[in-house]
Tab-separated table of C-alpha atoms and ligand atoms in Angstrom:
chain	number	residue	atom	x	y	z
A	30	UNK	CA	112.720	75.077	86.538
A	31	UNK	CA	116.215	73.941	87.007
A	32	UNK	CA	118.427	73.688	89.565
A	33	UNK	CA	121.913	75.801	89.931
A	34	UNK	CA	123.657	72.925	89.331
A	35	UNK	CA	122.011	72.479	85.975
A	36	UNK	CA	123.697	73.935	82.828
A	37	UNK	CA	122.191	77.945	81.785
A	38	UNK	CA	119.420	77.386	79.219
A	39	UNK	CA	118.778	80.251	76.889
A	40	UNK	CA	116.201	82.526	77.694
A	41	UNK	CA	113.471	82.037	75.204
A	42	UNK	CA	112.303	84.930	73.444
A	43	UNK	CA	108.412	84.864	74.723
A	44	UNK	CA	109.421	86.071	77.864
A	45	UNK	CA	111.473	89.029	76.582
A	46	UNK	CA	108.590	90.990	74.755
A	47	UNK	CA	107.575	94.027	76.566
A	48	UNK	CA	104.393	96.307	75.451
A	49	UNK	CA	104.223	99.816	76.368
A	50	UNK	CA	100.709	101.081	78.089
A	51	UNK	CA	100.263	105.321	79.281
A	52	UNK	CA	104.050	105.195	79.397
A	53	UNK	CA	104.549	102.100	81.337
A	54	UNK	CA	106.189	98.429	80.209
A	55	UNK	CA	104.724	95.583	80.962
A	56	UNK	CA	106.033	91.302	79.933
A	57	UNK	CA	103.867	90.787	76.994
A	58	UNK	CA	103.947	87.138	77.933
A	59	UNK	CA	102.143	87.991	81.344
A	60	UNK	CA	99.737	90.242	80.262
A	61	UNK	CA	98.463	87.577	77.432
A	62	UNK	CA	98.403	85.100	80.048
A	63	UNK	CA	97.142	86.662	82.698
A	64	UNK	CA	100.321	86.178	85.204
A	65	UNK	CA	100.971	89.629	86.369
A	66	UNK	CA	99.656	93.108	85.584
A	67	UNK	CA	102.754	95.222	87.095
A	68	UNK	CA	105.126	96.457	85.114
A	69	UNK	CA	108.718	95.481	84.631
A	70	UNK	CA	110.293	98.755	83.683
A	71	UNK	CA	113.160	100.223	85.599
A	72	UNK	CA	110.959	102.509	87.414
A	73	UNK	CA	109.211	99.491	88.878
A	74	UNK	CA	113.184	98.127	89.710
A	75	UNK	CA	113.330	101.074	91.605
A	76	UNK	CA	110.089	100.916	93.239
A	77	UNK	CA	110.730	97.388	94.954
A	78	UNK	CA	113.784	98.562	95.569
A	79	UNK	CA	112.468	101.299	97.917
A	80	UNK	CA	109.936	99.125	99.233
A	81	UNK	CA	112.231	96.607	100.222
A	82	UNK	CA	113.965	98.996	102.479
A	83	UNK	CA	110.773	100.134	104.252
A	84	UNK	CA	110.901	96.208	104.891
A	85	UNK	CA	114.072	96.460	106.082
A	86	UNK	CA	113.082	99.245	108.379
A	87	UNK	CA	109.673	97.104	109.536
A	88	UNK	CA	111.922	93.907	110.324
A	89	UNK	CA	114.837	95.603	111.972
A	90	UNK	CA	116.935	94.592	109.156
A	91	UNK	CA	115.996	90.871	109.230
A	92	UNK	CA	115.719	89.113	105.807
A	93	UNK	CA	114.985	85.621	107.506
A	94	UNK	CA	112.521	84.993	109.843
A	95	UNK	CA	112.842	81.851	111.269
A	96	UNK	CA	115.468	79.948	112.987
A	97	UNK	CA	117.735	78.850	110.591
A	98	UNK	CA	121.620	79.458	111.325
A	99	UNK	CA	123.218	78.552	108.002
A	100	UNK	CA	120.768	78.033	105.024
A	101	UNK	CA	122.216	75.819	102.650
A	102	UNK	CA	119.496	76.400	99.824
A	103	UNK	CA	117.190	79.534	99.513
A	104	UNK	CA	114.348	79.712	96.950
A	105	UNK	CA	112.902	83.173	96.315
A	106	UNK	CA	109.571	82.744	94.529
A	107	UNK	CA	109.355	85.890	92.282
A	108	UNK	CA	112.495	87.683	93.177
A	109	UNK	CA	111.703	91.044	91.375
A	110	UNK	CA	114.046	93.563	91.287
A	111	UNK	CA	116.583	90.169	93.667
A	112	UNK	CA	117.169	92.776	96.823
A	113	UNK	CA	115.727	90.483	99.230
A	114	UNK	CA	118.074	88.026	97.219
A	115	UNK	CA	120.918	89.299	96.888
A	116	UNK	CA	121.304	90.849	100.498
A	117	UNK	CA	120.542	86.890	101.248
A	118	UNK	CA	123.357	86.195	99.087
A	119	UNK	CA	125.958	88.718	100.351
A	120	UNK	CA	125.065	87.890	104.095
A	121	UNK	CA	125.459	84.343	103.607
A	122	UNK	CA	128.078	83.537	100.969
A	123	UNK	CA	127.748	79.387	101.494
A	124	UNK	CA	124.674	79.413	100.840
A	125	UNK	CA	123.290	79.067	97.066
A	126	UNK	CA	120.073	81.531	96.340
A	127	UNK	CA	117.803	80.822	93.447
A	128	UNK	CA	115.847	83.154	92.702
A	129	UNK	CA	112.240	82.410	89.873
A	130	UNK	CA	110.382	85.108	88.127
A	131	UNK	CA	108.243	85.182	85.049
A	132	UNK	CA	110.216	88.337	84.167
A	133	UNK	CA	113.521	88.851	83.420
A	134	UNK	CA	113.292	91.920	82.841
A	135	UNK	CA	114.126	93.446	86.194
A	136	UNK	CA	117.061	91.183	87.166
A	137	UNK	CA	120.123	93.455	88.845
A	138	UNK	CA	123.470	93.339	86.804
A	139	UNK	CA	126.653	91.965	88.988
A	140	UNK	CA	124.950	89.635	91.457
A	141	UNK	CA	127.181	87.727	93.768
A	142	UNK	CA	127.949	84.593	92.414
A	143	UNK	CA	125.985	82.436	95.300
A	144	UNK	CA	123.008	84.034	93.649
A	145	UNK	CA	121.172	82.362	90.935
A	146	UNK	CA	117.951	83.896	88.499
A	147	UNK	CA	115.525	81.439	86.531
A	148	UNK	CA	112.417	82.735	84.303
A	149	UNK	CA	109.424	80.535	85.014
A	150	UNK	CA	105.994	80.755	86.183
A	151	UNK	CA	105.440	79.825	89.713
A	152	UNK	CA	101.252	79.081	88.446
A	153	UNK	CA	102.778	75.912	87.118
A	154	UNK	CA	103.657	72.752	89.624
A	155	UNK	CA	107.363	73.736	90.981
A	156	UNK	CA	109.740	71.223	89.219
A	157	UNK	CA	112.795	71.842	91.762
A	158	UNK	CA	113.444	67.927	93.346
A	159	UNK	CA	112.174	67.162	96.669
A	160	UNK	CA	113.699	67.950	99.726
A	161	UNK	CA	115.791	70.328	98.522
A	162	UNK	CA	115.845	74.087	100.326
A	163	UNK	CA	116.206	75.195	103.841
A	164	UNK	CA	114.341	78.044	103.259
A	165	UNK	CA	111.513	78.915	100.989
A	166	UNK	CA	110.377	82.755	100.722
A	167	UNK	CA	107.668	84.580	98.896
A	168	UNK	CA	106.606	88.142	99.177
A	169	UNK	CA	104.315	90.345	97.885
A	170	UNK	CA	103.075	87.654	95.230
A	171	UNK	CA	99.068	88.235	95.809
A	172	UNK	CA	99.030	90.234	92.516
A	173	UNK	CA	100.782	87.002	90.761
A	174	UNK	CA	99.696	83.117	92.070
A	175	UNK	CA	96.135	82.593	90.936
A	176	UNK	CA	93.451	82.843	93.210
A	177	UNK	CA	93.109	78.955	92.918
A	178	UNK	CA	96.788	78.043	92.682
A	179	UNK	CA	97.457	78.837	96.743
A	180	UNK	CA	96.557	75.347	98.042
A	181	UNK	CA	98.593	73.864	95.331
A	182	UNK	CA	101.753	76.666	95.315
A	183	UNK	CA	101.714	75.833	99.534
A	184	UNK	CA	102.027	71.975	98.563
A	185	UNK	CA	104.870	72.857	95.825
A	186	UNK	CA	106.779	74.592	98.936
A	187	UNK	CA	106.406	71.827	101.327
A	188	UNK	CA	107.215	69.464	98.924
A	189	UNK	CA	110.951	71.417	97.740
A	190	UNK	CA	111.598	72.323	101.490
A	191	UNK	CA	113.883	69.479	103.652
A	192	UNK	CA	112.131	68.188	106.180
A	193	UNK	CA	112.832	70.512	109.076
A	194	UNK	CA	112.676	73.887	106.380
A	195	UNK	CA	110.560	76.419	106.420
A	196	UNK	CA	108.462	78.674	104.629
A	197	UNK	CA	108.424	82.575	104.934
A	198	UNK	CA	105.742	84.458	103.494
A	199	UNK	CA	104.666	88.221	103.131
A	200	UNK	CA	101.570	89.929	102.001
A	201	UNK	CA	99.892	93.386	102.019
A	202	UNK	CA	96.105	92.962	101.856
A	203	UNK	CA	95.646	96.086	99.752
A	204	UNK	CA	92.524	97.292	101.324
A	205	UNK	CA	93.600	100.534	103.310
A	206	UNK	CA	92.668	100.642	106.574
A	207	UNK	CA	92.254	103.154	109.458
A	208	UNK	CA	91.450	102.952	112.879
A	209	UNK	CA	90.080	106.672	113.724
A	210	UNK	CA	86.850	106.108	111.940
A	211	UNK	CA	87.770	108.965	109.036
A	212	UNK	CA	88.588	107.076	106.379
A	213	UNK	CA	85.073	106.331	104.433
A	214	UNK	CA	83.583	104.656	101.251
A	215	UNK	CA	84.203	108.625	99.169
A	216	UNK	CA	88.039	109.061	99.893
A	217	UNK	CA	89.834	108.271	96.840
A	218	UNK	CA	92.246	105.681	98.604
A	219	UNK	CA	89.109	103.141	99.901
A	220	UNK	CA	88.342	104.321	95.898
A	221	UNK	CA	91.428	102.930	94.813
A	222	UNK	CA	90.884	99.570	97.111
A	223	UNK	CA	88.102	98.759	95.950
A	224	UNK	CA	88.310	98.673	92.417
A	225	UNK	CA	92.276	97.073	92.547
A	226	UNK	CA	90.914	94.696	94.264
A	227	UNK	CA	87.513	94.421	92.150
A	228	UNK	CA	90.082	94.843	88.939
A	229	UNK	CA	91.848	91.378	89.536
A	230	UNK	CA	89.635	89.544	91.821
A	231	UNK	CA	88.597	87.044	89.076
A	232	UNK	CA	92.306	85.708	88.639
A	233	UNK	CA	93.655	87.119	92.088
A	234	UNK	CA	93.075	86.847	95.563
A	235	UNK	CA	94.147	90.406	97.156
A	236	UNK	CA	92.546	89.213	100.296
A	237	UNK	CA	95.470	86.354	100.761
A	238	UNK	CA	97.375	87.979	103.192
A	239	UNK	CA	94.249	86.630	105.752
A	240	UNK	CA	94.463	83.271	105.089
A	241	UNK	CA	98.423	82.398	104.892
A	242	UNK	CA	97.880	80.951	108.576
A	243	UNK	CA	95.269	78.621	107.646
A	244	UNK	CA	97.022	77.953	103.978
A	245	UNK	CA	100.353	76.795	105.655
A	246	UNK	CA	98.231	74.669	108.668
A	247	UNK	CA	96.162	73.162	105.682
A	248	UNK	CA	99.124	72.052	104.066
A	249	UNK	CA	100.388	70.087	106.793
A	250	UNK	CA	102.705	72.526	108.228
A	251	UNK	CA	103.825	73.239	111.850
A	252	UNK	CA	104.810	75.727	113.922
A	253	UNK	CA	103.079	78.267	111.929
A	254	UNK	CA	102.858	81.495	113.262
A	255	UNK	CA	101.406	84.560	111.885
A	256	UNK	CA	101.338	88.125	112.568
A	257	UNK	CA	99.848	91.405	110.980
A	258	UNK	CA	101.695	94.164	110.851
A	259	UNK	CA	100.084	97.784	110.649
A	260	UNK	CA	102.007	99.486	107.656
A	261	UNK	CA	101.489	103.080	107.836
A	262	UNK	CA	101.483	105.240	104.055
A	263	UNK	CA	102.721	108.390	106.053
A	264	UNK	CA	104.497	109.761	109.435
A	265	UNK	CA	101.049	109.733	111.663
A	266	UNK	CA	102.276	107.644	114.625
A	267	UNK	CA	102.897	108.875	117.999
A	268	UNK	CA	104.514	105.811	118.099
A	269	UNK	CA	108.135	106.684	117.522
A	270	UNK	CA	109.399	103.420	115.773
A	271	UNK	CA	105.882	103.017	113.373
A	272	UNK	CA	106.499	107.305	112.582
A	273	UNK	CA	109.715	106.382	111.334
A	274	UNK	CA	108.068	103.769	109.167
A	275	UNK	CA	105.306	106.016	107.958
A	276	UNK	CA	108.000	108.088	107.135
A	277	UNK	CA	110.025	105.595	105.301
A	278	UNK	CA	106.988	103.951	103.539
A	279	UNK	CA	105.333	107.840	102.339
A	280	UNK	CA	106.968	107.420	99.022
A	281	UNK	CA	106.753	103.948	98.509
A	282	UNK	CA	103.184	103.946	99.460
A	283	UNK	CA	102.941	106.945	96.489
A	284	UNK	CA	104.752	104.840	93.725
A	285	UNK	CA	102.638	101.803	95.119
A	286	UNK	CA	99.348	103.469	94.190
A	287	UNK	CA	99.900	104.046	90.245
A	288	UNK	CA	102.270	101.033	89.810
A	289	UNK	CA	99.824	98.531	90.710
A	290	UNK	CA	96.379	100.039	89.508
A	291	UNK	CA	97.026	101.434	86.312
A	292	UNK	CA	97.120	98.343	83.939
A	293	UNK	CA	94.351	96.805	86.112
A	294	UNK	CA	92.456	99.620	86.519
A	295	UNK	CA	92.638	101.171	83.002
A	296	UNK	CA	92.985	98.147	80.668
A	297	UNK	CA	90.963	95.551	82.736
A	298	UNK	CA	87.622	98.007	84.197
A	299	UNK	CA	88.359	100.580	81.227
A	300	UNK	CA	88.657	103.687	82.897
A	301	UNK	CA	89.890	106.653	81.439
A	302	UNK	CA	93.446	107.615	81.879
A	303	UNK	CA	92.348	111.185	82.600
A	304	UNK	CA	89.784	109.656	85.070
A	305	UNK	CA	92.917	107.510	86.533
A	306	UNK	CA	95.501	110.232	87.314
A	307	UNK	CA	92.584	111.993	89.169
A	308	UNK	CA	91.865	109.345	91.028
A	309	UNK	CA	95.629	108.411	92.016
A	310	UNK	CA	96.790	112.280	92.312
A	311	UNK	CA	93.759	112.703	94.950
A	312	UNK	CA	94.766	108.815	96.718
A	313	UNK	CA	98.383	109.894	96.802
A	314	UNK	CA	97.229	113.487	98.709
A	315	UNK	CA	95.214	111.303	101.582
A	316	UNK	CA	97.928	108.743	102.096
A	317	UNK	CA	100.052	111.575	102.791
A	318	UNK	CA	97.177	113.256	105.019
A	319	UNK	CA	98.710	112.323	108.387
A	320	UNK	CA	95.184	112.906	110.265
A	321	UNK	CA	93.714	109.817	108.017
A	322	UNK	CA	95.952	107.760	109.687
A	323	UNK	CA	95.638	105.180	106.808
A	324	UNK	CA	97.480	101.796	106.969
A	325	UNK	CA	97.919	98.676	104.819
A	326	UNK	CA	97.491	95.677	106.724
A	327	UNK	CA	100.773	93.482	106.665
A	328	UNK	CA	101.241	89.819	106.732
A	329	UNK	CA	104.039	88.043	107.877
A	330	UNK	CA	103.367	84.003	108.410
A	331	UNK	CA	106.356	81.276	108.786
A	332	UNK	CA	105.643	77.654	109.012
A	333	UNK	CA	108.201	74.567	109.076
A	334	UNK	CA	107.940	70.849	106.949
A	335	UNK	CA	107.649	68.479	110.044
A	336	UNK	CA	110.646	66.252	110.029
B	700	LIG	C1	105.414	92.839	93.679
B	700	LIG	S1	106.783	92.062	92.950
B	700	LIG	C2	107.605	91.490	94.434
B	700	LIG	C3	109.067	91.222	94.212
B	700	LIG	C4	109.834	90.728	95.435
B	700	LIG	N1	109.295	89.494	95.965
B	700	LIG	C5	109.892	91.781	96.492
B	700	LIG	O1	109.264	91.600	97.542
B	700	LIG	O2	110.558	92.795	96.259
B	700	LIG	C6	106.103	90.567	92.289
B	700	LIG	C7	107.081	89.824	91.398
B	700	LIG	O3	106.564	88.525	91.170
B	700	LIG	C8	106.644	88.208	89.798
B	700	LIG	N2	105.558	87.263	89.537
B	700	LIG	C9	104.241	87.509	89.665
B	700	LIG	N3	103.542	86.392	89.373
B	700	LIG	C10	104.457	85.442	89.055
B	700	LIG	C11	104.340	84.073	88.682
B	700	LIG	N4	103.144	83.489	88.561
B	700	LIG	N5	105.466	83.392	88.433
B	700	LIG	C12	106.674	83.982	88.552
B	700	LIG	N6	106.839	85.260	88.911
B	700	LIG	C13	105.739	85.984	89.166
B	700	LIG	C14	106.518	89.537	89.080
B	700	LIG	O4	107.121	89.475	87.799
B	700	LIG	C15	107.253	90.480	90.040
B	700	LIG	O5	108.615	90.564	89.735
């Protein structure tokens, strides 16, 4: 990885290779290497583009958590479709954004200039100098940083942060949850859980979102504080301000379903597509079944590099 002060290398060509699976693209270079299993196409763009509203809509419209006035240097650790990014960019124009994803693929056109993308794969030891960012955040990367990369990827972030930066971090723990008692072991979406989960667990840990507290503290970190957020995959809240999530999340939480599963779920446990569509057609139904009351549990955990 280089810095934005570096000169623009040329992308090379392994990372621009895309293979086509049930009508989906995925990074040929990521599939082969077991990086990342979603896929890259523009209907994914659009997906984490949606999903980083209903973000938007769970943080009140706060892209940084922690106290940090004017960030000189922001990494984003597998930027995606850059909207976290680039609204970082736009809302603080001194600051200089670099953004790192193993996929180019996704990258918006016409980013503001403060804003800076880099292909690599954040599996390998972080080659950014010391010292360096104000702000380090990663979200939604449990499908990508191998299960036993986290100690090591926590240690990369301390090390690139200044002393006095933090680290911002957001995961869903994919098992679907609900408090009422109705959701059991036969409804399609603890179906769809289990085997995600089951689909990836030897490279992946899904379950991540748990231990982010006790990652950070391990690393040395302070002031780490953690919270979990219930994120509701329909309108079922009496709650007015969680309704209006539901209601904002209901078709993320449907594009969610198929987007993640179907490479894991098809090419990695080998079940039939036919068998696949049933099971996500009758998953999308019940997260939309506002009596299940079905939630993914959210993780939001900050910590800051003593000084
Ligand atoms: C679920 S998306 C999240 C994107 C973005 N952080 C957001 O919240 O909208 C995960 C992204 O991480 C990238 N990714 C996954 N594993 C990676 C790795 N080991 N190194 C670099 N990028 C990775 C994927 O290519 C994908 O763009």
């Amino acid at each position: 990885m280089t810095s934005p002060d570096s000169q623009t290398e040329e992308l090379d060509e392994k990372y621009r290779h895309t293979i086509s699976i049930h009508g989906r693209e995925y990074q040929k270079y990521s599939i082969d290497n077991e990086i990342s299993f979603q896929p890259v196409d523009d209907d994914e763009a659009d997906r984490l583009d949606l999903q980083h509203d209903v973000f938007n809509e769970v943080f009140d419209g706060r892209l940084i958590f922690p106290p940090i006035p004017q960030p000189r240097r922001v990494l984003d650790c597998g930027h995606g479709a850059g909207s976290w990014a680039v609204e970082v960019a736009e809302q603080y124009p001194r600051c200089e954004i670099t953004g790192v994803d193993i996929s180019p693929h996704m990258n918006s056109d016409g980013v503001p200039e403060n804003l800076w993308f880099q292909v690599d794969d954040l599996n390998r030891p972080f080659t950014f100098p010391s010292n360096h960012f104000d702000l380090v955040h990663s979200r939604m990367m449990a499908a990508g940083i191998n299960r036993s990369r986290w100690p090591s990827y926590i240690r990369d972030i301390k090390r690139v942060l200044k002393p006095g930066g933090w680290v911002q971090l957001v995961e869903i723990y994919f098992n679907v949850q609900s408090d009422n008692g109705s959701l059991t072991e036969k409804h399609a979406l603890r179906k769809w859980s289990t085997q995600f989960m089951r689909s990836i667990g030897d490279v992946k840990d899904l379950r991540i979102g748990t231990r982010l507290r006790d990652l950070l503290l391990a690393a040395g970190m302070e002031e780490v504080e953690s919270r979990m957020i219930p994120l509701p995959l329909s309108a079922w809240s009496s709650e007015a301000k969680i309704r209006d999530i539901g209601a904002a999340n209901r078709e993320s939480a449907r594009q969610l379903l198929p987007a993640l599963a179907l490479y894991p779920l098809t090419q990695r446990l080998h079940m039939p597509h036919d068998q696949f569509q049933q099971l996500i057609d009758q998953a999308q139904k019940e997260a939309s079944n506002l009596s299940l009351k079905a939630y993914f549990p959210l993780y939001v955990c900050i910590g800051r590099k003593p000084l």
